[in-house]
Short mmCIF file of C-alpha atoms in Angstrom, two decimals:
data_model
loop_
_atom_site.label_atom_id
_atom_site.label_comp_id
_atom_site.label_asym_id
_atom_site.label_seq_id
_atom_site.Cartn_x
_atom_site.Cartn_y
_atom_site.Cartn_z
CA UNK A 164 5.10 -2.02 -21.16
CA UNK A 165 8.78 -2.92 -21.25
CA UNK A 166 9.53 0.49 -22.72
CA UNK A 167 7.45 2.12 -19.99
CA UNK A 168 9.44 0.32 -17.31
CA UNK A 169 12.63 1.47 -18.92
CA UNK A 170 11.43 5.06 -19.12
CA UNK A 171 9.50 5.32 -15.86
CA UNK A 172 10.60 2.32 -13.86
CA UNK A 173 7.23 2.02 -12.13
CA UNK A 174 7.76 5.31 -10.34
CA UNK A 175 7.46 8.69 -11.93
CA UNK A 176 11.16 9.19 -12.38
CA UNK A 177 12.25 5.60 -11.95
CA UNK A 178 13.99 4.99 -15.28
CA UNK A 179 16.51 2.18 -15.03
CA UNK A 180 19.84 3.52 -16.17
CA UNK A 181 22.04 1.06 -17.99
CA UNK A 182 24.95 1.78 -15.72
CA UNK A 183 26.15 -1.37 -13.93
CA UNK A 184 28.27 -1.19 -10.80
CA UNK A 185 31.08 -3.67 -10.27
CA UNK A 186 30.63 -6.07 -7.41
CA UNK A 187 31.79 -4.13 -4.40
CA UNK A 188 33.76 -5.20 -1.39
CA UNK A 189 31.81 -5.33 1.81
CA UNK A 190 32.07 -1.90 3.36
CA UNK A 191 31.76 -0.37 6.76
CA UNK A 192 31.96 -1.72 10.28
CA UNK A 193 29.06 -3.01 12.28
CA UNK A 194 27.69 0.08 14.00
CA UNK A 195 25.68 -0.29 17.17
CA UNK A 196 24.41 2.35 19.49
CA UNK A 197 23.35 1.04 22.90
CA UNK A 198 20.76 3.17 24.63
CA UNK A 199 18.53 2.62 27.64
CA UNK A 200 14.79 2.57 26.99
CA UNK A 201 11.86 1.79 29.29
CA UNK A 202 10.73 -1.81 29.53
CA UNK A 203 11.92 -2.90 26.11
CA UNK A 204 13.24 -6.41 25.50
CA UNK A 205 15.10 -6.36 22.21
CA UNK A 206 15.08 -9.53 20.19
CA UNK A 207 14.52 -10.58 16.63
CA UNK A 208 10.77 -10.61 16.24
CA UNK A 209 8.19 -11.53 13.63
CA UNK A 210 6.30 -8.51 12.34
CA UNK A 211 2.79 -8.09 10.90
CA UNK A 212 3.50 -6.42 7.56
CA UNK A 213 1.25 -4.97 4.90
CA UNK A 214 3.00 -4.91 1.48
CA UNK A 215 1.79 -2.63 -1.32
CA UNK A 216 3.28 -0.91 -4.39
CA UNK A 217 2.41 1.29 -7.35
CA UNK A 218 3.31 -1.20 -10.14
CA UNK A 219 0.50 -3.70 -9.51
CA UNK A 220 0.01 -6.92 -7.54
CA UNK A 221 1.36 -9.20 -10.29
CA UNK A 222 4.88 -7.73 -10.59
CA UNK A 223 7.84 -9.93 -9.81
CA UNK A 224 9.27 -7.49 -7.31
CA UNK A 225 6.30 -7.44 -4.92
CA UNK A 226 5.65 -11.21 -5.23
CA UNK A 227 9.27 -12.07 -4.43
CA UNK A 228 9.32 -9.64 -1.51
CA UNK A 229 6.14 -11.03 0.00
CA UNK A 230 7.44 -14.61 -0.30
CA UNK A 231 10.83 -13.70 1.23
CA UNK A 232 9.25 -11.89 4.16
CA UNK A 233 7.05 -14.90 4.88
CA UNK A 234 10.08 -17.23 4.74
CA UNK A 235 11.79 -14.92 7.22
CA UNK A 236 8.93 -15.56 9.68
CA UNK A 237 6.81 -12.43 9.19
CA UNK A 238 3.04 -12.45 8.78
CA UNK A 239 2.34 -10.69 5.50
CA UNK A 240 -0.76 -9.22 3.85
CA UNK A 241 -0.34 -8.05 0.25
CA UNK A 242 -2.73 -5.27 -0.76
CA UNK A 243 -1.65 -3.73 -4.05
CA UNK A 244 -3.17 -1.87 -7.02
CA UNK A 245 -4.89 -3.87 -9.77
CA UNK A 246 -2.67 -2.34 -12.46
CA UNK A 247 0.15 0.12 -13.04
CA UNK A 248 -0.35 3.30 -10.99
CA UNK A 249 2.94 5.16 -11.45
CA UNK A 250 3.15 8.83 -10.55
CA UNK A 251 -0.06 8.89 -8.51
CA UNK A 252 1.64 10.19 -5.36
CA UNK A 253 -0.91 10.02 -2.50
CA UNK A 254 -4.02 10.53 -4.63
CA UNK A 255 -7.30 8.84 -3.74
CA UNK A 256 -10.77 8.75 -5.26
CA UNK A 257 -12.97 10.26 -2.54
CA UNK A 258 -16.49 9.03 -2.03
CA UNK A 259 -16.50 7.01 -5.26
CA UNK A 260 -17.64 3.39 -5.16
CA UNK A 261 -15.01 1.04 -6.65
CA UNK A 262 -16.77 -0.54 -9.61
CA UNK A 263 -16.06 -3.97 -11.12
CA UNK A 264 -12.93 -4.16 -13.22
CA UNK A 265 -13.26 -3.03 -16.83
CA UNK A 266 -10.41 -5.16 -18.15
CA UNK A 267 -8.37 -8.19 -17.08
CA UNK A 268 -5.43 -7.56 -14.81
CA UNK A 269 -2.19 -7.02 -16.79
CA UNK A 270 -0.90 -10.48 -15.94
CA UNK A 271 -4.27 -12.20 -16.45
CA UNK A 272 -4.70 -13.39 -12.85
CA UNK A 273 -8.05 -11.59 -12.47
CA UNK A 274 -10.71 -11.46 -15.14
CA UNK A 275 -12.60 -8.42 -16.42
CA UNK A 276 -15.84 -7.87 -14.55
CA UNK A 277 -14.40 -9.00 -11.24
CA UNK A 278 -15.15 -7.00 -8.06
CA UNK A 279 -13.07 -3.84 -7.81
CA UNK A 280 -11.52 -5.16 -4.58
CA UNK A 281 -10.81 -8.84 -3.94
CA UNK A 282 -8.36 -11.69 -3.54
CA UNK A 283 -5.72 -12.14 -6.25
CA UNK A 284 -5.94 -15.89 -6.32
CA UNK A 285 -2.14 -16.08 -6.43
CA UNK A 286 -1.35 -16.71 -2.75
CA UNK A 287 -3.13 -16.60 0.59
CA UNK A 288 -3.58 -13.11 2.13
CA UNK A 289 -3.05 -11.38 -1.21
CA UNK A 290 -5.58 -8.80 -2.42
CA UNK A 291 -5.93 -6.20 -5.18
CA UNK A 292 -7.64 -2.83 -5.27
CA UNK A 293 -8.64 -1.26 -8.57
CA UNK A 294 -7.42 2.15 -7.44
CA UNK A 295 -4.39 4.15 -6.45
CA UNK A 296 -1.47 3.00 -4.31
CA UNK A 297 -2.77 5.03 -1.38
CA UNK A 298 -6.16 3.33 -1.71
CA UNK A 299 -4.54 -0.09 -1.79
CA UNK A 300 -2.54 0.80 1.32
CA UNK A 301 -5.70 1.95 3.10
CA UNK A 302 -7.52 -1.27 2.29
CA UNK A 303 -4.68 -3.24 3.79
CA UNK A 304 -4.46 -1.09 6.89
CA UNK A 305 -8.12 -0.30 7.58
CA UNK A 306 -9.83 -3.52 6.47
CA UNK A 307 -7.53 -6.47 6.01
CA UNK A 308 -5.14 -5.99 8.97
CA UNK A 309 -7.92 -5.56 11.60
CA UNK A 310 -9.85 -8.50 10.11
CA UNK A 311 -6.75 -10.74 10.15
CA UNK A 312 -4.83 -9.56 13.19
CA UNK A 313 -7.35 -7.50 15.15
CA UNK A 314 -4.85 -4.63 14.98
CA UNK A 315 -3.01 -2.32 12.63
CA UNK A 316 0.19 -3.68 11.05
CA UNK A 317 3.60 -3.24 12.67
CA UNK A 318 4.95 -2.07 9.34
CA UNK A 319 3.86 -1.09 5.83
CA UNK A 320 6.34 -1.65 2.96
CA UNK A 321 5.52 0.08 -0.32
CA UNK A 322 7.49 -1.46 -3.18
CA UNK A 323 9.93 -2.56 -4.34
CA UNK A 324 9.40 0.02 -7.05
CA UNK A 325 10.68 -0.76 -10.51
CA UNK A 326 13.11 2.19 -10.59
CA UNK A 327 14.47 4.66 -8.06
CA UNK A 328 12.46 7.35 -6.22
CA UNK A 329 14.89 9.95 -4.93
CA UNK A 330 14.95 13.67 -4.21
CA UNK A 331 12.40 15.65 -6.17
CA UNK A 332 10.80 12.45 -7.46
CA UNK A 333 9.43 11.49 -4.06
CA UNK A 334 6.66 14.17 -4.16
CA UNK A 335 5.08 12.47 -7.19
CA UNK A 336 5.86 8.81 -6.55
CA UNK A 337 2.98 6.42 -5.95
CA UNK A 338 5.40 4.22 -4.02
CA UNK A 339 6.22 7.04 -1.61
CA UNK A 340 2.59 8.19 -1.55
CA UNK A 341 1.40 4.82 -0.22
CA UNK A 342 4.06 4.78 2.48
CA UNK A 343 3.19 8.36 3.55
CA UNK A 344 -0.47 7.33 3.76
CA UNK A 345 0.50 4.75 6.41
CA UNK A 346 2.77 7.21 8.21
CA UNK A 347 -0.17 9.59 8.55
CA UNK A 348 -1.90 6.98 10.68
CA UNK A 349 1.17 6.57 12.88
CA UNK A 350 2.10 3.22 11.27
CA UNK A 351 5.82 2.72 10.50
CA UNK A 352 6.37 2.61 6.77
CA UNK A 353 9.17 2.11 4.26
CA UNK A 354 9.06 3.33 0.65
CA UNK A 355 11.31 0.89 -1.16
CA UNK A 356 12.70 1.43 -4.67
CA UNK A 357 15.25 -0.47 -6.73
CA UNK A 358 16.87 0.80 -9.88
CA UNK A 359 15.35 -1.06 -12.78
CA UNK A 360 16.78 -4.48 -13.60
CA UNK A 361 15.24 -5.45 -16.92
CA UNK A 362 16.14 -8.49 -19.02
CA UNK A 363 16.60 -12.20 -18.30
CA UNK A 364 17.97 -11.61 -14.82
CA UNK A 365 14.99 -9.56 -13.61
CA UNK A 366 13.70 -12.43 -11.46
CA UNK A 367 17.17 -12.95 -9.95
CA UNK A 368 17.43 -9.23 -9.33
CA UNK A 369 14.01 -9.23 -7.60
CA UNK A 370 15.28 -11.96 -5.29
CA UNK A 371 18.37 -9.92 -4.36
CA UNK A 372 16.24 -6.84 -3.72
CA UNK A 373 13.94 -8.92 -1.51
CA UNK A 374 16.91 -10.33 0.42
CA UNK A 375 18.33 -6.84 1.01
CA UNK A 376 14.87 -5.75 2.28
CA UNK A 377 14.56 -8.72 4.62
CA UNK A 378 17.99 -7.84 6.04
CA UNK A 379 16.93 -4.22 6.62
CA UNK A 380 13.60 -5.25 8.23
CA UNK A 381 15.38 -7.66 10.55
CA UNK A 382 17.72 -4.91 11.73
CA UNK A 383 14.85 -2.48 12.31
CA UNK A 384 12.89 -5.17 14.20
CA UNK A 385 15.80 -5.46 16.63
CA UNK A 386 15.02 -1.95 17.85
CA UNK A 387 11.23 -2.11 17.90
CA UNK A 388 9.62 -0.64 21.04
CA UNK A 389 6.18 -1.06 22.52
CA UNK A 390 4.19 2.19 22.21
CA UNK A 391 2.06 3.70 24.96
CA UNK A 392 -1.64 2.97 24.72
CA UNK A 393 -4.29 5.66 24.47
CA UNK A 394 -5.01 5.43 28.20
CA UNK A 395 -1.44 6.22 29.12
CA UNK A 396 -0.34 2.69 29.95
CA UNK A 397 1.83 0.40 27.94
CA UNK A 398 0.14 -1.40 25.08
CA UNK A 399 0.26 -5.15 25.61
CA UNK A 400 0.86 -5.94 21.97
CA UNK A 401 -2.76 -6.84 21.37
CA UNK A 402 -4.05 -3.33 20.86
CA UNK A 403 -4.44 -1.35 17.70
CA UNK A 404 -1.41 0.93 18.09
CA UNK A 405 1.56 -0.29 15.95
CA UNK A 406 5.03 -0.62 17.42
CA UNK A 407 7.67 2.07 17.03
CA UNK A 408 9.97 0.47 14.50
CA UNK A 409 13.72 1.06 14.49
CA UNK A 410 13.58 3.79 17.11
CA UNK A 411 11.89 6.19 14.70
CA UNK A 412 9.48 8.76 16.09
CA UNK A 413 5.78 8.32 15.26
CA UNK A 414 5.05 9.74 11.83
CA UNK A 415 8.62 9.25 10.52
CA UNK A 416 9.41 6.54 7.99
CA UNK A 417 12.16 5.64 5.54
CA UNK A 418 12.74 6.23 1.86
CA UNK A 419 15.03 3.37 0.75
CA UNK A 420 16.74 3.23 -2.61
CA UNK A 421 18.77 0.27 -3.90
CA UNK A 422 21.10 1.02 -6.83
CA UNK A 423 21.76 -1.10 -9.87
CA UNK A 424 23.95 -4.12 -9.25
CA UNK A 425 25.68 -6.78 -11.35
CA UNK A 426 24.44 -10.34 -11.87
CA UNK A 427 26.70 -11.79 -9.19
CA UNK A 428 25.66 -9.46 -6.36
CA UNK A 429 24.04 -10.73 -3.16
CA UNK A 430 22.48 -9.10 -0.13
CA UNK A 431 25.77 -9.62 1.71
CA UNK A 432 27.52 -7.27 -0.69
CA UNK A 433 25.57 -4.16 0.31
CA UNK A 434 26.26 -1.51 2.89
CA UNK A 435 23.81 1.10 4.08
CA UNK A 436 24.14 4.87 4.25
CA UNK A 437 21.77 7.20 6.12
CA UNK A 438 21.04 10.10 3.77
CA UNK A 439 18.75 13.05 3.21
CA UNK A 440 15.92 12.92 0.68
CA UNK A 441 17.36 16.20 -0.60
CA UNK A 442 16.51 17.98 -3.84
CA UNK A 443 18.97 16.20 -6.10
CA UNK A 444 17.19 14.02 -8.60
CA UNK A 445 17.83 12.14 -11.81
CA UNK A 446 14.63 13.52 -13.33
CA UNK A 447 12.26 16.42 -13.17
CA UNK A 448 8.97 17.48 -14.82
CA UNK A 449 8.21 20.03 -17.49
CA UNK A 450 5.03 21.02 -19.32
CA UNK A 451 5.43 21.19 -23.09
CA UNK A 452 3.07 23.05 -25.36
CA UNK A 453 4.10 20.45 -27.96
CA UNK A 454 5.04 17.03 -26.57
CA UNK A 455 7.01 16.34 -29.74
CA UNK A 456 9.59 18.83 -28.40
CA UNK A 457 10.36 16.51 -25.47
CA UNK A 458 13.18 14.02 -26.17
CA UNK A 459 11.92 11.81 -23.38
CA UNK A 460 8.38 11.68 -24.74
CA UNK A 461 9.60 10.92 -28.25
CA UNK A 462 11.85 8.11 -26.92
CA UNK A 463 8.97 6.71 -24.84
CA UNK A 464 6.63 6.39 -27.81
CA UNK A 465 9.39 5.19 -30.15
CA UNK A 466 8.82 1.57 -29.07
CA UNK A 467 5.15 1.56 -29.81
CA UNK A 468 2.82 4.26 -31.03
CA UNK A 469 3.84 6.60 -33.81
CA UNK A 470 6.00 9.40 -32.31
CA UNK A 471 4.44 11.73 -34.87
CA UNK A 472 1.17 11.41 -33.01
CA UNK A 473 2.62 13.71 -30.31
CA UNK A 474 3.09 16.59 -32.66
CA UNK A 475 0.83 19.51 -31.82
CA UNK A 476 -0.45 18.10 -28.54
CA UNK A 477 0.46 19.60 -25.13
CA UNK A 478 1.42 17.57 -22.08
CA UNK A 479 3.78 16.91 -19.19
CA UNK A 480 7.02 15.04 -19.80
CA UNK A 481 10.14 13.98 -17.91
CA UNK A 482 13.35 15.99 -18.13
CA UNK A 483 16.66 14.26 -17.32
CA UNK A 484 19.15 15.87 -14.95
CA UNK A 485 22.14 17.39 -16.72
CA UNK A 486 20.21 18.29 -19.86
CA UNK A 487 19.28 21.78 -21.10
CA UNK A 488 15.60 20.95 -20.61
CA UNK A 489 16.22 20.17 -16.94
CA UNK A 490 17.79 23.61 -16.43
CA UNK A 491 15.08 25.27 -18.53
CA UNK A 492 12.46 23.65 -16.28
CA UNK A 493 13.83 25.68 -13.36
CA UNK A 494 15.44 22.97 -11.29
CA UNK A 495 18.37 23.99 -9.12
CA UNK A 496 21.17 21.56 -8.42
CA UNK A 497 21.60 20.12 -4.92
CA UNK A 498 25.28 19.36 -4.45
CA UNK A 499 25.00 17.94 -0.92
CA UNK A 500 26.92 14.64 -0.71
CA UNK A 501 24.27 13.41 1.71
CA UNK A 502 21.37 13.87 -0.72
CA UNK A 503 20.35 10.30 -1.58
CA UNK A 504 20.75 10.76 -5.33
CA UNK A 505 24.28 12.11 -4.94
CA UNK A 506 25.27 9.54 -2.30
CA UNK A 507 24.28 6.61 -4.52
CA UNK A 508 26.01 8.15 -7.57
CA UNK A 509 29.22 8.64 -5.60
CA UNK A 510 29.22 5.11 -4.19
CA UNK A 511 28.46 3.56 -7.60
CA UNK A 512 31.27 5.51 -9.20
CA UNK A 513 33.62 4.05 -6.56
CA UNK A 514 32.40 0.49 -7.33
CA UNK A 515 30.38 0.19 -4.09
CA UNK A 516 26.90 -1.17 -3.69
CA UNK A 517 25.42 1.19 -1.16
CA UNK A 518 21.76 1.47 -0.20
CA UNK A 519 20.48 4.97 0.61
CA UNK A 520 18.16 5.15 3.67
CA UNK A 521 16.51 8.55 4.17
CA UNK A 522 14.10 9.43 7.04
CA UNK A 523 10.94 11.14 5.80
CA UNK A 524 7.94 12.76 7.47
CA UNK A 525 4.27 12.05 6.90
CA UNK A 526 3.63 15.78 6.34
CA UNK A 527 5.29 18.68 4.56
CA UNK A 528 6.72 20.14 7.75
CA UNK A 529 9.59 22.61 7.10
CA UNK A 530 11.16 22.24 10.54
CA UNK A 531 14.50 23.65 9.34
CA UNK A 532 12.94 27.05 8.71
CA UNK A 533 10.90 27.02 11.95
CA UNK A 534 13.84 25.85 14.07
CA UNK A 535 15.87 28.71 12.58
CA UNK A 536 13.26 31.19 13.70
CA UNK A 537 11.51 32.02 10.40
CA UNK A 538 8.32 34.08 10.69
CA UNK A 539 6.08 36.25 8.57
CA UNK A 540 7.09 39.90 8.04
CA UNK A 541 6.68 42.08 11.12
CA UNK A 542 4.06 44.23 9.44
CA UNK A 543 1.60 41.31 9.83
CA UNK A 544 2.16 41.09 13.61
CA UNK A 545 2.00 37.29 13.39
CA UNK A 546 2.47 34.97 16.36
CA UNK A 547 5.72 33.12 15.63
CA UNK A 548 6.97 29.79 16.87
CA UNK A 549 10.07 30.17 19.04
CA UNK A 550 13.17 28.73 17.39
CA UNK A 551 14.58 25.33 18.46
CA UNK A 552 11.52 24.60 20.58
CA UNK A 553 11.58 21.26 22.44
CA UNK A 554 8.09 19.79 22.44
CA UNK A 555 6.71 17.31 24.96
CA UNK A 556 7.99 13.83 24.26
CA UNK A 557 10.94 15.11 22.29
CA UNK A 558 13.88 12.84 21.63
CA UNK A 559 17.09 14.57 20.49
CA UNK A 560 19.77 11.94 21.00
CA UNK A 561 21.77 10.95 17.93
CA UNK A 562 20.83 7.70 16.23
CA UNK A 563 24.11 7.33 14.37
CA UNK A 564 26.65 7.11 17.14
CA UNK A 565 27.93 10.69 16.89
CA UNK A 566 29.82 12.04 19.86
CA UNK A 567 27.94 15.32 19.70
CA UNK A 568 25.14 14.27 22.03
CA UNK A 569 22.90 16.32 24.25
CA UNK A 570 22.37 15.52 27.87
CA UNK A 571 19.14 13.64 28.48
CA UNK A 572 16.17 15.70 29.61
CA UNK A 573 14.86 15.40 33.15
CA UNK A 574 11.67 13.93 31.73
CA UNK A 575 13.63 11.20 29.95
CA UNK A 576 15.59 10.39 33.09
CA UNK A 577 12.38 10.28 35.09
CA UNK A 578 10.72 7.96 32.58
CA UNK A 579 13.76 5.64 32.63
CA UNK A 580 13.93 5.60 36.42
CA UNK A 581 10.25 4.82 36.67
CA UNK A 582 10.57 2.01 34.15
CA UNK A 583 13.53 0.48 35.96
CA UNK A 584 11.65 0.65 39.26
CA UNK A 585 8.60 -1.07 37.79
CA UNK A 586 10.83 -3.73 36.25
CA UNK A 587 12.44 -4.60 39.54
CA UNK A 588 9.09 -4.45 41.38
CA UNK A 589 7.65 -7.23 39.25
CA UNK A 590 10.84 -9.21 39.49
CA UNK A 591 11.60 -9.02 35.79
CA UNK A 592 15.21 -8.72 34.66
CA UNK A 593 15.06 -6.63 31.54
CA UNK A 594 18.07 -6.49 29.26
CA UNK A 595 17.60 -3.26 27.40
CA UNK A 596 19.54 -2.87 24.23
CA UNK A 597 17.61 -0.43 22.05
CA UNK A 598 20.09 0.33 19.26
CA UNK A 599 18.98 3.22 17.18
CA UNK A 600 21.50 2.50 14.44
CA UNK A 601 20.74 -0.21 11.89
CA UNK A 602 22.34 -3.46 13.00
CA UNK A 603 23.94 -3.73 9.58
CA UNK A 604 27.05 -2.22 8.05
CA UNK A 605 25.99 1.42 7.81
CA UNK A 606 27.29 4.92 7.42
CA UNK A 607 25.42 7.61 9.30
CA UNK A 608 24.94 11.20 8.28
CA UNK A 609 26.90 13.49 10.66
CA UNK A 610 25.05 16.11 12.64
CA UNK A 611 25.13 19.64 11.24
CA UNK A 612 22.93 21.34 13.79
CA UNK A 613 19.43 20.81 15.13
CA UNK A 614 17.69 21.63 11.90
CA UNK A 615 19.10 18.51 10.26
CA UNK A 616 17.82 16.14 12.94
CA UNK A 617 14.58 14.23 12.88
CA UNK A 618 11.66 16.34 14.05
CA UNK A 619 12.12 16.92 17.81
CA UNK A 620 8.86 15.37 18.91
CA UNK A 621 7.12 12.02 19.15
CA UNK A 622 3.59 11.93 17.82
CA UNK A 623 1.38 9.64 19.92
CA UNK A 624 -1.20 7.53 18.15
CA UNK A 625 -4.31 9.57 17.47
CA UNK A 626 -2.94 12.86 18.67
CA UNK A 627 -0.15 15.39 18.06
CA UNK A 628 0.36 17.73 21.01
CA UNK A 629 2.40 20.29 19.09
CA UNK A 630 0.54 23.60 19.74
CA UNK A 631 2.09 25.10 16.60
CA UNK A 632 0.47 22.70 14.16
CA UNK A 633 -1.90 24.41 11.76
CA UNK A 634 -4.84 22.52 13.37
CA UNK A 635 -4.30 24.34 16.69
CA UNK A 636 -2.89 21.49 18.72
CA UNK A 637 -4.57 18.66 16.85
CA UNK A 638 -2.50 16.56 14.43
CA UNK A 639 -5.04 16.82 11.56
CA UNK A 640 -8.63 17.28 10.46
CA UNK A 641 -10.78 14.60 8.91
CA UNK A 642 -8.99 11.30 8.33
CA UNK A 643 -9.43 8.90 5.44
CA UNK A 644 -10.77 5.37 5.91
CA UNK A 645 -11.64 2.84 3.22
#
């Protein structure tokens, strides 16, 4: 198992590199963007959080994170897989009853023959699911949260993963898959990964990762807004619609990667950089007719089973960036300095401890191509989406304090005016400080045109009014509920 963590890091490509960054100086200035928003009182608030992962409920990382979030004042439900589920992406077992467990849990907390879903026995409000990360997330969101809070959670955190999940890796990561499952329901979600910290200091490292996460969550909670209810009014906080966390549009979450750090590092040593997921990655995938031809597969089995057992058997293996096998697998380099893999590598080389924070969608929308006016060949006479379309409820202001801002739309001005009028009518003095930048030392990705912005629309809970969706104006077909 230790060798597996070293090779895979709990995520598909999450191998913990042995590179160690020097303790960095604290970087960046406190960046705040002050915006007006309707009827929002910004304050540090306790959140209802579902925590899951793909490494299993007994891992040090998830246990330390859950405890740290509780100490910070949040209400936490842990709903995680029974055992290691790396590389499962968003897979689920449809229409299959979850049978009793066939073996004890890896850490021995739950015996063989136990129900396939149940309490861990480790702490209150902690549960396991003998299934994939997405299934564990669904159990927390669909069953545990309504039973405990009478509502969906304010936030889902998937992780911390034992290894990074960046660039190409995100499509196959169980950590990311669980977070995307929550985003599909309109629930804010963070996929959290930390470069592997094996050895005697792993528990200390888990504590630092948890402290960094608590710091990030506190900053996002400062800019949490109350969403509209399904009947058009403002939700009173007791409904089922989760809050809009950190000023992110509905259906947009964060892929967060924490690099390796030395034994003396603390949460106060980190800075944050807003990045792109990008295509740059430390690892890729390749199918081998003979797994014995894969250096990674041979190294993986070297610590246990006989490497010779691979000879003559086909299978999929990992290929490391910068190797001939990576190039032979067809991967093309992404040299963008804002790709999260490259941003972390650059910061680490400079001796800085910088956390990459990348917005991600719940779907595989390619808005860059659509905004640029891509369409099918003219011979097909297809109906094409107009380029740079502004959909109802769009929000195009910069969240990183750039000076290249658009003028607010008339709809936005009208909404603000109405909100102010209502506020004064009820005699409530509302101090509105909805900062869309993290209230931590952060560096924001500069704007390079509309196609690099977050999707220009806000998806309301239960509906997506974009007429160009492939469900003809409806955000999706059949949903999944556990």
